[in-house]
Amino acid sequence: MSGPRLNPDAWLTKRLGKPSFHMAGKVNGLSLEQSPVVQKLAEQNLFVDAKIPVADVASVESVCRMGFSLIDTNVQFIISLSDIPAVSMDGITFAAPEMASAIGEIAATSFSEDRFHRDPAIPDSVADNLKRCWATNFFTGERGDWMVVACIGKNPVGFLQLVRTADGGFLIDLIAVTEDERGRGLACAMIAFARDNCGCEGQAVVGTAIANTRSIGLYEKMGFRLCGAQYVFHHHGATC
């Protein structure tokens, strides 16, 4: 396995306003004095994230020595699509192009426990806009294979953004319901609608911040089971 490398993310670079990367490769046993990655972190104002399995203690130690800050513990859940409970509710449908602005507003105002909002070096306004762009990318064909919406009348009050997985199932990429409409079962209904209407087989998978107890409770209620966890670290390079 190769040593650490920085893979650029042009989309994130545009949203954060500085060069952005995902760190990949082996960091366990890294010699910090010889790593070009460490040198780059010390010389540039940038953004780098690193995701490390919680059991990989040696790699956790290495990224901490590199100056990364622990931002989040992401927990992953899984369920067979056939085990998702059936839920029938009016107003659940697939997204239409004219819903893009409303969906973007829901995304920009519904998240607070994700890693970008929890990072003190990222202003909330930037994190809000990142979520807005993440969701509306669906309507430009840049991200997501399906989007399910929950509507009251013609007004979207929730959405579920999905990505097809290699086994023919789907990944829950983003899910949100406006604050006033939470607790009515809309999230469960959107996931059930996706099971019944996306033509998928296999499993549904999702990851969420361990601090997001509301989402964890939703997935456990639906029968998802915990299948993994990883630490999420951020580094903002030389900021002075």
Tab-separated table of C-alpha atoms in Angstrom:
chain	number	residue	atom	x	y	z
A	1	MET	CA	0.000	0.000	0.000
A	2	SER	CA	1.321	3.448	-0.892
A	3	GLY	CA	2.132	6.155	1.593
A	4	PRO	CA	-0.186	9.100	2.240
A	5	ARG	CA	-1.283	11.231	-0.692
A	6	LEU	CA	-3.668	14.135	-1.152
A	7	ASN	CA	-6.450	13.640	-3.682
A	8	PRO	CA	-7.882	17.003	-4.821
A	9	ASP	CA	-11.595	17.789	-4.645
A	10	ALA	CA	-12.465	20.603	-7.060
A	11	TRP	CA	-16.092	20.790	-5.917
A	12	LEU	CA	-15.146	21.219	-2.254
A	13	THR	CA	-12.386	23.673	-3.197
A	14	LYS	CA	-14.988	25.973	-4.756
A	15	ARG	CA	-17.319	25.793	-1.744
A	16	LEU	CA	-14.664	26.230	0.947
A	17	GLY	CA	-12.715	28.857	-0.967
A	18	LYS	CA	-9.341	27.151	-0.628
A	19	PRO	CA	-7.585	24.067	-2.038
A	20	SER	CA	-9.325	20.987	-0.645
A	21	PHE	CA	-8.174	17.383	-0.541
A	22	HIS	CA	-8.967	13.926	0.816
A	23	MET	CA	-6.000	12.112	2.352
A	24	ALA	CA	-5.614	8.536	1.154
A	25	GLY	CA	-2.984	5.828	1.497
A	26	LYS	CA	-1.167	4.388	4.472
A	27	VAL	CA	-0.388	6.661	7.426
A	28	ASN	CA	0.346	3.934	9.991
A	29	GLY	CA	4.023	4.202	10.929
A	30	LEU	CA	4.485	7.385	8.900
A	31	SER	CA	7.817	9.130	9.228
A	32	LEU	CA	6.676	12.718	9.529
A	33	GLU	CA	10.060	14.184	8.690
A	34	GLN	CA	10.078	12.514	5.272
A	35	SER	CA	6.456	12.998	4.227
A	36	PRO	CA	5.721	15.538	1.460
A	37	VAL	CA	2.153	15.625	2.759
A	38	VAL	CA	3.308	16.994	6.109
A	39	GLN	CA	5.399	19.627	4.335
A	40	LYS	CA	2.422	20.740	2.254
A	41	LEU	CA	0.225	20.990	5.356
A	42	ALA	CA	2.806	23.257	6.952
A	43	GLU	CA	3.181	25.545	3.937
A	44	GLN	CA	-0.342	26.105	2.571
A	45	ASN	CA	-3.731	27.353	3.700
A	46	LEU	CA	-5.879	24.427	2.600
A	47	PHE	CA	-8.425	21.853	3.725
A	48	VAL	CA	-7.730	18.133	4.089
A	49	ASP	CA	-9.926	15.439	5.572
A	50	ALA	CA	-8.846	11.974	6.692
A	51	LYS	CA	-11.173	9.117	7.573
A	52	ILE	CA	-9.703	6.393	9.799
A	53	PRO	CA	-11.426	3.193	11.033
A	54	VAL	CA	-11.846	3.413	14.797
A	55	ALA	CA	-9.889	0.191	15.321
A	56	ASP	CA	-6.799	1.552	13.506
A	57	VAL	CA	-5.196	3.136	16.565
A	58	ALA	CA	-1.758	3.483	14.965
A	59	SER	CA	-3.149	5.523	12.056
A	60	VAL	CA	-5.169	7.670	14.460
A	61	GLU	CA	-1.949	8.441	16.334
A	62	SER	CA	-0.176	9.314	13.079
A	63	VAL	CA	-2.788	11.798	11.844
A	64	CYS	CA	-2.900	13.439	15.274
A	65	ARG	CA	0.873	13.876	15.108
A	66	MET	CA	0.404	15.467	11.677
A	67	GLY	CA	-1.802	18.135	13.252
A	68	PHE	CA	-5.226	16.873	12.238
A	69	SER	CA	-8.161	17.612	14.550
A	70	LEU	CA	-10.831	15.047	15.352
A	71	ILE	CA	-14.137	16.509	14.144
A	72	ASP	CA	-16.569	13.611	14.050
A	73	THR	CA	-17.112	9.909	14.562
A	74	ASN	CA	-19.162	8.634	11.654
A	75	VAL	CA	-21.234	5.515	12.273
A	76	GLN	CA	-22.515	3.340	9.428
A	77	PHE	CA	-25.770	1.396	9.352
A	78	ILE	CA	-27.110	-1.226	6.942
A	79	ILE	CA	-30.379	-3.043	6.232
A	80	SER	CA	-31.632	-5.425	3.566
A	81	LEU	CA	-34.085	-3.571	1.372
A	82	SER	CA	-36.623	-6.318	1.931
A	83	ASP	CA	-36.511	-5.602	5.686
A	84	ILE	CA	-37.383	-1.908	5.415
A	85	PRO	CA	-40.833	-1.467	6.992
A	86	ALA	CA	-43.680	-0.509	4.690
A	87	VAL	CA	-44.996	3.006	5.274
A	88	SER	CA	-47.784	4.612	3.267
A	89	MET	CA	-48.173	8.379	3.400
A	90	ASP	CA	-49.618	10.990	1.054
A	91	GLY	CA	-47.310	13.510	-0.555
A	92	ILE	CA	-44.281	11.247	-1.087
A	93	THR	CA	-42.985	11.322	-4.661
A	94	PHE	CA	-39.893	11.763	-6.802
A	95	ALA	CA	-38.383	15.238	-7.091
A	96	ALA	CA	-39.290	17.440	-10.050
A	97	PRO	CA	-36.969	20.122	-11.528
A	98	GLU	CA	-39.104	22.983	-10.248
A	99	MET	CA	-38.456	21.811	-6.677
A	100	ALA	CA	-34.726	22.570	-6.812
A	101	SER	CA	-34.856	25.922	-5.002
A	102	ALA	CA	-37.112	24.634	-2.207
A	103	ILE	CA	-34.967	21.524	-1.724
A	104	GLY	CA	-31.846	23.683	-1.582
A	105	GLU	CA	-33.408	25.812	1.147
A	106	ILE	CA	-34.334	22.732	3.189
A	107	ALA	CA	-30.752	21.459	2.879
A	108	ALA	CA	-29.286	24.825	3.871
A	109	THR	CA	-31.370	25.077	7.046
A	110	SER	CA	-31.687	21.500	8.317
A	111	PHE	CA	-28.174	20.352	9.211
A	112	SER	CA	-26.129	21.128	12.295
A	113	GLU	CA	-24.491	17.880	13.449
A	114	ASP	CA	-22.521	17.057	10.280
A	115	ARG	CA	-18.755	17.383	10.157
A	116	PHE	CA	-18.709	20.703	8.301
A	117	HIS	CA	-20.994	22.427	10.806
A	118	ARG	CA	-19.045	20.934	13.719
A	119	ASP	CA	-15.691	22.208	12.427
A	120	PRO	CA	-15.003	25.531	14.236
A	121	ALA	CA	-12.796	26.657	11.342
A	122	ILE	CA	-15.722	26.553	8.880
A	123	PRO	CA	-18.362	29.302	9.277
A	124	ASP	CA	-21.939	28.061	9.546
A	125	SER	CA	-22.874	30.102	6.485
A	126	VAL	CA	-20.284	28.214	4.430
A	127	ALA	CA	-21.445	24.846	5.788
A	128	ASP	CA	-25.077	25.786	5.066
A	129	ASN	CA	-24.253	26.686	1.470
A	130	LEU	CA	-22.258	23.489	1.051
A	131	LYS	CA	-25.339	21.448	1.968
A	132	ARG	CA	-27.499	23.572	-0.349
A	133	CYS	CA	-25.156	22.925	-3.274
A	134	TRP	CA	-24.843	19.234	-2.361
A	135	ALA	CA	-28.598	18.765	-2.654
A	136	THR	CA	-29.173	20.933	-5.724
A	137	ASN	CA	-26.375	19.113	-7.558
A	138	PHE	CA	-28.958	16.377	-8.046
A	139	PHE	CA	-30.925	18.628	-10.388
A	140	THR	CA	-27.860	19.314	-12.558
A	141	GLY	CA	-26.973	15.626	-12.763
A	142	GLU	CA	-23.786	16.046	-10.721
A	143	ARG	CA	-24.685	13.919	-7.694
A	144	GLY	CA	-27.253	11.291	-6.822
A	145	ASP	CA	-29.284	8.745	-8.741
A	146	TRP	CA	-32.692	9.447	-7.178
A	147	MET	CA	-34.294	12.082	-5.016
A	148	VAL	CA	-37.505	11.436	-3.096
A	149	VAL	CA	-39.464	14.362	-1.645
A	150	ALA	CA	-42.171	14.748	0.970
A	151	CYS	CA	-44.688	17.450	0.112
A	152	ILE	CA	-47.554	19.168	1.872
A	153	GLY	CA	-49.729	20.264	-0.982
A	154	LYS	CA	-47.197	21.277	-3.616
A	155	ASN	CA	-44.581	22.428	-1.105
A	156	PRO	CA	-41.567	20.186	-0.362
A	157	VAL	CA	-40.922	19.782	3.366
A	158	GLY	CA	-38.357	16.971	3.187
A	159	PHE	CA	-36.073	15.175	0.779
A	160	LEU	CA	-34.049	11.992	0.463
A	161	GLN	CA	-31.036	11.965	-1.865
A	162	LEU	CA	-29.851	8.503	-2.945
A	163	VAL	CA	-26.838	6.988	-4.701
A	164	ARG	CA	-26.865	3.541	-6.277
A	165	THR	CA	-24.419	1.093	-4.665
A	166	ALA	CA	-22.365	-1.645	-6.307
A	167	ASP	CA	-24.655	-4.421	-5.025
A	168	GLY	CA	-27.700	-2.823	-6.646
A	169	GLY	CA	-28.992	-1.239	-3.458
A	170	PHE	CA	-28.742	2.398	-2.433
A	171	LEU	CA	-26.809	4.739	-0.179
A	172	ILE	CA	-28.714	7.400	1.735
A	173	ASP	CA	-26.586	10.393	0.769
A	174	LEU	CA	-28.646	13.162	2.384
A	175	ILE	CA	-31.970	13.164	4.214
A	176	ALA	CA	-33.706	16.123	5.811
A	177	VAL	CA	-37.134	17.252	6.987
A	178	THR	CA	-37.996	20.824	7.937
A	179	GLU	CA	-38.095	21.422	11.677
A	180	ASP	CA	-41.838	22.078	11.793
A	181	GLU	CA	-42.652	18.746	10.125
A	182	ARG	CA	-40.359	16.446	12.104
A	183	GLY	CA	-41.856	13.646	14.151
A	184	ARG	CA	-44.579	12.807	11.619
A	185	GLY	CA	-42.790	9.834	10.059
A	186	LEU	CA	-41.880	11.581	6.802
A	187	ALA	CA	-38.291	10.300	6.796
A	188	CYS	CA	-39.456	6.702	7.257
A	189	ALA	CA	-42.041	7.178	4.519
A	190	MET	CA	-39.461	8.528	2.059
A	191	ILE	CA	-37.110	5.595	2.688
A	192	ALA	CA	-39.987	3.127	2.259
A	193	PHE	CA	-41.007	4.875	-0.970
A	194	ALA	CA	-37.443	4.527	-2.266
A	195	ARG	CA	-37.467	0.818	-1.505
A	196	ASP	CA	-40.690	0.364	-3.433
A	197	ASN	CA	-40.011	2.649	-6.398
A	198	CYS	CA	-36.293	2.831	-7.208
A	199	GLY	CA	-36.082	-0.683	-8.651
A	200	CYS	CA	-33.257	-1.645	-6.310
A	201	GLU	CA	-32.256	-4.932	-4.729
A	202	GLY	CA	-29.680	-5.677	-2.067
A	203	GLN	CA	-29.094	-3.359	0.853
A	204	ALA	CA	-29.566	0.207	2.003
A	205	VAL	CA	-26.579	1.805	3.714
A	206	VAL	CA	-26.134	5.119	5.490
A	207	GLY	CA	-23.552	6.966	7.551
A	208	THR	CA	-24.248	9.650	10.127
A	209	ALA	CA	-22.472	11.604	12.836
A	210	ILE	CA	-22.520	9.925	16.214
A	211	ALA	CA	-23.777	13.231	17.665
A	212	ASN	CA	-26.832	13.050	15.409
A	213	THR	CA	-28.920	11.038	17.849
A	214	ARG	CA	-32.152	11.905	16.029
A	215	SER	CA	-30.969	10.195	12.835
A	216	ILE	CA	-29.499	7.246	14.718
A	217	GLY	CA	-32.837	6.740	16.450
A	218	LEU	CA	-34.618	6.806	13.088
A	219	TYR	CA	-32.378	4.135	11.567
A	220	GLU	CA	-32.566	1.904	14.637
A	221	LYS	CA	-36.368	2.242	14.687
A	222	MET	CA	-36.496	1.100	11.055
A	223	GLY	CA	-34.310	-1.938	11.736
A	224	PHE	CA	-30.966	-0.761	10.401
A	225	ARG	CA	-28.038	-2.368	12.199
A	226	LEU	CA	-24.689	-0.821	13.071
A	227	CYS	CA	-21.954	-2.118	10.766
A	228	GLY	CA	-18.960	0.185	11.168
A	229	ALA	CA	-17.470	3.403	12.471
A	230	GLN	CA	-14.671	5.735	11.489
A	231	TYR	CA	-13.075	8.864	12.876
A	232	VAL	CA	-13.183	11.949	10.656
A	233	PHE	CA	-10.259	14.348	10.960
A	234	HIS	CA	-9.818	17.807	9.404
A	235	HIS	CA	-6.683	19.870	8.797
A	236	HIS	CA	-6.665	23.466	7.591
A	237	GLY	CA	-2.970	23.697	6.816
A	238	ALA	CA	-0.966	26.815	7.521
A	239	THR	CA	-3.629	29.360	8.420
A	240	CYS	CA	-1.386	32.252	9.452
